[in-house]
PDB file of C-alpha atoms in Angstrom:
ATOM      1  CA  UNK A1216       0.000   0.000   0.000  1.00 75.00           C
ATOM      2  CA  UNK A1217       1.428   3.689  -0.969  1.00 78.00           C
ATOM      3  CA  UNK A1218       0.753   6.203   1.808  1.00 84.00           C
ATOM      4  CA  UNK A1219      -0.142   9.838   0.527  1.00 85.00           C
ATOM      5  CA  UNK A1220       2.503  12.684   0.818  1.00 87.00           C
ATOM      6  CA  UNK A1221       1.472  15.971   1.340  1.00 90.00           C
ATOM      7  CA  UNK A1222       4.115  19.403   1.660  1.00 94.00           C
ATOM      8  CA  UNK A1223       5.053  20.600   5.060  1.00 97.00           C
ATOM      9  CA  UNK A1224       5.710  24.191   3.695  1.00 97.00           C
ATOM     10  CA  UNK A1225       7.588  26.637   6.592  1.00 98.00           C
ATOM     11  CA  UNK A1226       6.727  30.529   6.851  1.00 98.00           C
ATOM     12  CA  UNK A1227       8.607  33.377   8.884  1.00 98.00           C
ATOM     13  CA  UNK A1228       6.269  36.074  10.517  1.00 98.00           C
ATOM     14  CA  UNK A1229       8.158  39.166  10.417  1.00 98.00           C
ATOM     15  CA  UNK A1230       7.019  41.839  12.962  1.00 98.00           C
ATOM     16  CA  UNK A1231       8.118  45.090  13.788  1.00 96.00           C
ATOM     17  CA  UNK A1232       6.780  48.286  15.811  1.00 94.00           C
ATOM     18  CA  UNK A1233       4.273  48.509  18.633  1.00 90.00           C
ATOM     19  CA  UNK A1234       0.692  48.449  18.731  1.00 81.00           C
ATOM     20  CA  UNK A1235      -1.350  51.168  16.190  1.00 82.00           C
ATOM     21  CA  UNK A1236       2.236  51.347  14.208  1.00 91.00           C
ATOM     22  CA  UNK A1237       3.203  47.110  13.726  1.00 96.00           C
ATOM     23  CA  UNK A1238       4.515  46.564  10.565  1.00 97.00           C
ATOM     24  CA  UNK A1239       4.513  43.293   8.383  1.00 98.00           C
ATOM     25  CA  UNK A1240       6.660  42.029   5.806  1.00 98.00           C
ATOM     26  CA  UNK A1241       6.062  40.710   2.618  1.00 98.00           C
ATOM     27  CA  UNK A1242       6.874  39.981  -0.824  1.00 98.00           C
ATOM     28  CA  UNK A1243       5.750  39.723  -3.698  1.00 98.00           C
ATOM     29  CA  UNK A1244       5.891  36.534  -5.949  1.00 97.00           C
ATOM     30  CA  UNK A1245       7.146  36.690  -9.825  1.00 97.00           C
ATOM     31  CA  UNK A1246       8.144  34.197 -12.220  1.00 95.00           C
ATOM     32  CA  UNK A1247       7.343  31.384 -10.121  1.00 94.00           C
ATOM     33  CA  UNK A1248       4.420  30.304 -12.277  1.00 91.00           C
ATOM     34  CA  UNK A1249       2.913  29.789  -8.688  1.00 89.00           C
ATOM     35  CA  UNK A1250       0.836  32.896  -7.123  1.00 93.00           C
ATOM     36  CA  UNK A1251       2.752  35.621  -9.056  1.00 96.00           C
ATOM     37  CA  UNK A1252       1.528  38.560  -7.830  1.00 97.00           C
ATOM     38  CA  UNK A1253       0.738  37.882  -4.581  1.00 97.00           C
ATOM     39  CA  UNK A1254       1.837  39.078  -1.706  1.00 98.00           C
ATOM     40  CA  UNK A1255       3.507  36.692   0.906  1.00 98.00           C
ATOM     41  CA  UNK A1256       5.165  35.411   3.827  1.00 98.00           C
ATOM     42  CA  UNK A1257       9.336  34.525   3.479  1.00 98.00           C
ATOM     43  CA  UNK A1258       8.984  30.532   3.185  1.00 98.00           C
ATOM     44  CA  UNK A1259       9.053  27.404   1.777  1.00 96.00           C
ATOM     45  CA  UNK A1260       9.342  23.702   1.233  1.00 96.00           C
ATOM     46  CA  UNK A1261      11.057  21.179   4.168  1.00 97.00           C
ATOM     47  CA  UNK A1262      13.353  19.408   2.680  1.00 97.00           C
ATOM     48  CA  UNK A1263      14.435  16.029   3.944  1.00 95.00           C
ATOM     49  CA  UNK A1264      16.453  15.574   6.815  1.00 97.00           C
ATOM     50  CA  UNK A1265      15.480  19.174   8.238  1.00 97.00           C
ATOM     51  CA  UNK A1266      13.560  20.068  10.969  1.00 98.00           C
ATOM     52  CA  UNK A1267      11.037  23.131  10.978  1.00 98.00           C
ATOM     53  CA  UNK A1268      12.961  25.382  12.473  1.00 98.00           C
ATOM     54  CA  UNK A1269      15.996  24.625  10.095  1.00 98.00           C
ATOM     55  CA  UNK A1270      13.785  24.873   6.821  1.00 98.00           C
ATOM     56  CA  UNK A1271      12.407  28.358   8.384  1.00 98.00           C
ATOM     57  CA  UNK A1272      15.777  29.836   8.761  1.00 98.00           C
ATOM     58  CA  UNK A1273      16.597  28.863   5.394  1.00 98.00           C
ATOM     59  CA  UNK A1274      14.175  29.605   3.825  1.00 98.00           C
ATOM     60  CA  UNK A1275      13.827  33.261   5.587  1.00 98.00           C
ATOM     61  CA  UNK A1276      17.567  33.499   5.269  1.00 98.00           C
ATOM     62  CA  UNK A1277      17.374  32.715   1.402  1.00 98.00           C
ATOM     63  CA  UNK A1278      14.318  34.992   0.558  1.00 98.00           C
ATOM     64  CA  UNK A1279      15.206  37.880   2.669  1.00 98.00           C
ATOM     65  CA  UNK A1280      19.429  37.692   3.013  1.00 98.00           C
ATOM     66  CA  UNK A1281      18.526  38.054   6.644  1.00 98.00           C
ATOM     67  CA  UNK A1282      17.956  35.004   9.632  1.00 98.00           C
ATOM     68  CA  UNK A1283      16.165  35.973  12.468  1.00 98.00           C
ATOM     69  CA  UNK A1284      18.160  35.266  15.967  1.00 98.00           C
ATOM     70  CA  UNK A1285      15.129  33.442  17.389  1.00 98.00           C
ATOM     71  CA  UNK A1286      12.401  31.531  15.723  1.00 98.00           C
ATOM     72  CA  UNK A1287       9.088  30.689  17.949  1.00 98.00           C
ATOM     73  CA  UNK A1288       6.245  28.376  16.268  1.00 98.00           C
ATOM     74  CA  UNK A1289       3.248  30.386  15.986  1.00 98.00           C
ATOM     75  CA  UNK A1290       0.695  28.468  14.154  1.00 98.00           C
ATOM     76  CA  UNK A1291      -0.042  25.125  12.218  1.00 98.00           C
ATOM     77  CA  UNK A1292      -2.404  25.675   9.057  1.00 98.00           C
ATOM     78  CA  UNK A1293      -3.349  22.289   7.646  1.00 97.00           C
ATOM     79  CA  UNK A1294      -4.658  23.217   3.879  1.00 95.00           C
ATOM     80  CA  UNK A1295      -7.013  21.469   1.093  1.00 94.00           C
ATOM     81  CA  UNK A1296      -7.243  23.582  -2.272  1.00 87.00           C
ATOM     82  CA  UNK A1297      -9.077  21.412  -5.285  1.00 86.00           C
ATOM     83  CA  UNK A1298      -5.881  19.267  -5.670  1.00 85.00           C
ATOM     84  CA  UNK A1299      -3.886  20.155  -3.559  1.00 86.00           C
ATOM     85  CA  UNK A1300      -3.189  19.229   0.277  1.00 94.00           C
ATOM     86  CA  UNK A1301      -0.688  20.297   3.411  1.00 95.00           C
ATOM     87  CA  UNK A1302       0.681  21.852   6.006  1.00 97.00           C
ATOM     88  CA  UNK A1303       1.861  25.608   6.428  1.00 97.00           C
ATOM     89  CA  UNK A1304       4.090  26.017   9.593  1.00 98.00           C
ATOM     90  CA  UNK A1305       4.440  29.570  10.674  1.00 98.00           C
ATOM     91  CA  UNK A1306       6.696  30.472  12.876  1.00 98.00           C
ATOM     92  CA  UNK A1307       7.375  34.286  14.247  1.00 98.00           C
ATOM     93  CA  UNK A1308      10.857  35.502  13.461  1.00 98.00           C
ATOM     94  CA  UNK A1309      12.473  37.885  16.225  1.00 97.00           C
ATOM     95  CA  UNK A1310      15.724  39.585  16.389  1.00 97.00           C
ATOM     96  CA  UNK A1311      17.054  40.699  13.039  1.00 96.00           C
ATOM     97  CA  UNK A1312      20.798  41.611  12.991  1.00 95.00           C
ATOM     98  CA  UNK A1313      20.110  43.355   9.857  1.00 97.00           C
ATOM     99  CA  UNK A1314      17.026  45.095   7.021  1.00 97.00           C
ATOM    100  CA  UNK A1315      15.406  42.108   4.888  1.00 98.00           C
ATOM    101  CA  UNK A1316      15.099  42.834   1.263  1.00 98.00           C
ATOM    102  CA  UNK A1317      15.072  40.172  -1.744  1.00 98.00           C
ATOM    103  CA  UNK A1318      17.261  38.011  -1.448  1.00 97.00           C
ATOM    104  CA  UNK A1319      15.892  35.343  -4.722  1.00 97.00           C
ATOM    105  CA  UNK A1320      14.906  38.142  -7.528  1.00 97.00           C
ATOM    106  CA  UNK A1321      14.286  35.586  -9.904  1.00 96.00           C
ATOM    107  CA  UNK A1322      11.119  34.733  -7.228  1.00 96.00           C
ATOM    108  CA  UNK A1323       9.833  38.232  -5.968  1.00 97.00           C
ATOM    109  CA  UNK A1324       9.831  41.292  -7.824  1.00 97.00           C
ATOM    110  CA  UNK A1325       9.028  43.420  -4.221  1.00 98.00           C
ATOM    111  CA  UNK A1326       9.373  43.528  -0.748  1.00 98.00           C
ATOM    112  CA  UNK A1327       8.425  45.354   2.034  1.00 98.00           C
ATOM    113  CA  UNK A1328       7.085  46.879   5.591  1.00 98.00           C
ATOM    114  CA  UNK A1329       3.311  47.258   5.448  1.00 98.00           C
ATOM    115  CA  UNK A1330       1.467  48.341   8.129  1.00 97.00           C
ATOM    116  CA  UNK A1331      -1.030  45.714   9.412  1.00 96.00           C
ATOM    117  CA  UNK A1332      -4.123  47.825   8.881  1.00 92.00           C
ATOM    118  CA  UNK A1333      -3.089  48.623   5.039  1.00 95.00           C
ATOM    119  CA  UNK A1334      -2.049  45.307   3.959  1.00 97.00           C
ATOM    120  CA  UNK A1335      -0.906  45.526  -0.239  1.00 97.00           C
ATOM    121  CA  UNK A1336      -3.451  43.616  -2.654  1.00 97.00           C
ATOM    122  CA  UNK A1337      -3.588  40.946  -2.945  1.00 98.00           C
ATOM    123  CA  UNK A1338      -2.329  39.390  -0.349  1.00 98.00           C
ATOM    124  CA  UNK A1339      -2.160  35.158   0.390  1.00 95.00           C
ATOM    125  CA  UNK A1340      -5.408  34.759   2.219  1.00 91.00           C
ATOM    126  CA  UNK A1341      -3.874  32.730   5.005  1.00 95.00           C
ATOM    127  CA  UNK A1342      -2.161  35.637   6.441  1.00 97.00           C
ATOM    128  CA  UNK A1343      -5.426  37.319   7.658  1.00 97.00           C
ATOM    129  CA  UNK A1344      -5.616  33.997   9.488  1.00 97.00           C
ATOM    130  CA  UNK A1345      -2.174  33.760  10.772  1.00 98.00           C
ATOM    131  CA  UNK A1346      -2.908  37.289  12.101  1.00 97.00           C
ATOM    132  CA  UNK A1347      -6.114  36.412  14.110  1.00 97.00           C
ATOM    133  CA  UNK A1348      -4.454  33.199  15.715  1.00 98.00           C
ATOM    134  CA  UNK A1349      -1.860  35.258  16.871  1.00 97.00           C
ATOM    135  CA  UNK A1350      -3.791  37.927  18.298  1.00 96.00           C
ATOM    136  CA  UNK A1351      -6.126  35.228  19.524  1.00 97.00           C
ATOM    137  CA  UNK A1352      -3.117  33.417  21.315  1.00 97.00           C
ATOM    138  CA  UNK A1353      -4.360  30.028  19.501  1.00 98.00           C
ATOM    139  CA  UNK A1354      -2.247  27.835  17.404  1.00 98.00           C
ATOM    140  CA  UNK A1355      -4.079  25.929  14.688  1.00 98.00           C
ATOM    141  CA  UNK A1356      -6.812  26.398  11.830  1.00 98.00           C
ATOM    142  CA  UNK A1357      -7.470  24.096   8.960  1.00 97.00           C
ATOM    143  CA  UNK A1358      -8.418  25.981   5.772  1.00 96.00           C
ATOM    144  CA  UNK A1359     -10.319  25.011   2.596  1.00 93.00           C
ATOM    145  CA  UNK A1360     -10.435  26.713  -0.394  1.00 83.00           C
ATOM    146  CA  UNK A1361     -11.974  25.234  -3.545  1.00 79.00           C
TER     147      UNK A1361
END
């Protein structure tokens, strides 16, 4: 009997300010043939042999040139979308040595600090939920999309 296989895909919440003035970063997708256009966490794929934590400082360190000094899991998003099935491990990134910026141009054409109540369009639709777990103080949400 085969057993299904489904993505673990890591993501780095990147937070700074206080209160009324918290910023978020993003980027933007291009060229990926894959959500172009959209506005997203730092992340990606586990690959084998890593743990979560590794594949989120890679990942973060790869998109953004910059590794947070601590990594905390924040949430667990279990996804369905038409074909496609997973899990999306966020974790919140906290004490950058240095400004994140793009560090993989070929796979995001922008980057930036957005302020949480003027998120850019369009953004991943997860986020919003990665955002109200947080400020919830829960951990997990499974999503469908058709």
């Amino acid at each position: 009997m085969t057993r299904d296989r489904f993505p673990t895909v890591v993501h780095v919440l990147l937070l700074r300010g206080r209160a009324a003035s918290r910023s978020l970063f993003l980027l933007r997708r291009s060229g990926t043939g894959f959500m172009d256009g959209w506005h997203v966490l730092p992340g990606g794929h586990v690959r084998a042999g890593e743990s979560l934590a590794e594949a989120a400082a890679r990942e973060c360190g790869e998109e953004t040139g910059v590794v947070p000094r601590r990594l905390e899991p924040l949430c667990v998003l279990p996804y369905r979308s038409g074909a496609h099935q997973g899990i999306n491990m966020v974790f919140e990134g906290r004490g950058l040595d240095a400004e994140p910026g793009i560090g993989e141009p070929a796979s995001c054409d922008e980057a930036g600090w957005y302020p949480l109540g003027r998120l850019p369009e369009p953004v991943a639709p997860w986020i919003g939920d990665v955002l109200d777990l947080r400020a919830r103080g829960e951990w997990f949400r499974e999503l469908y999309w058709p």
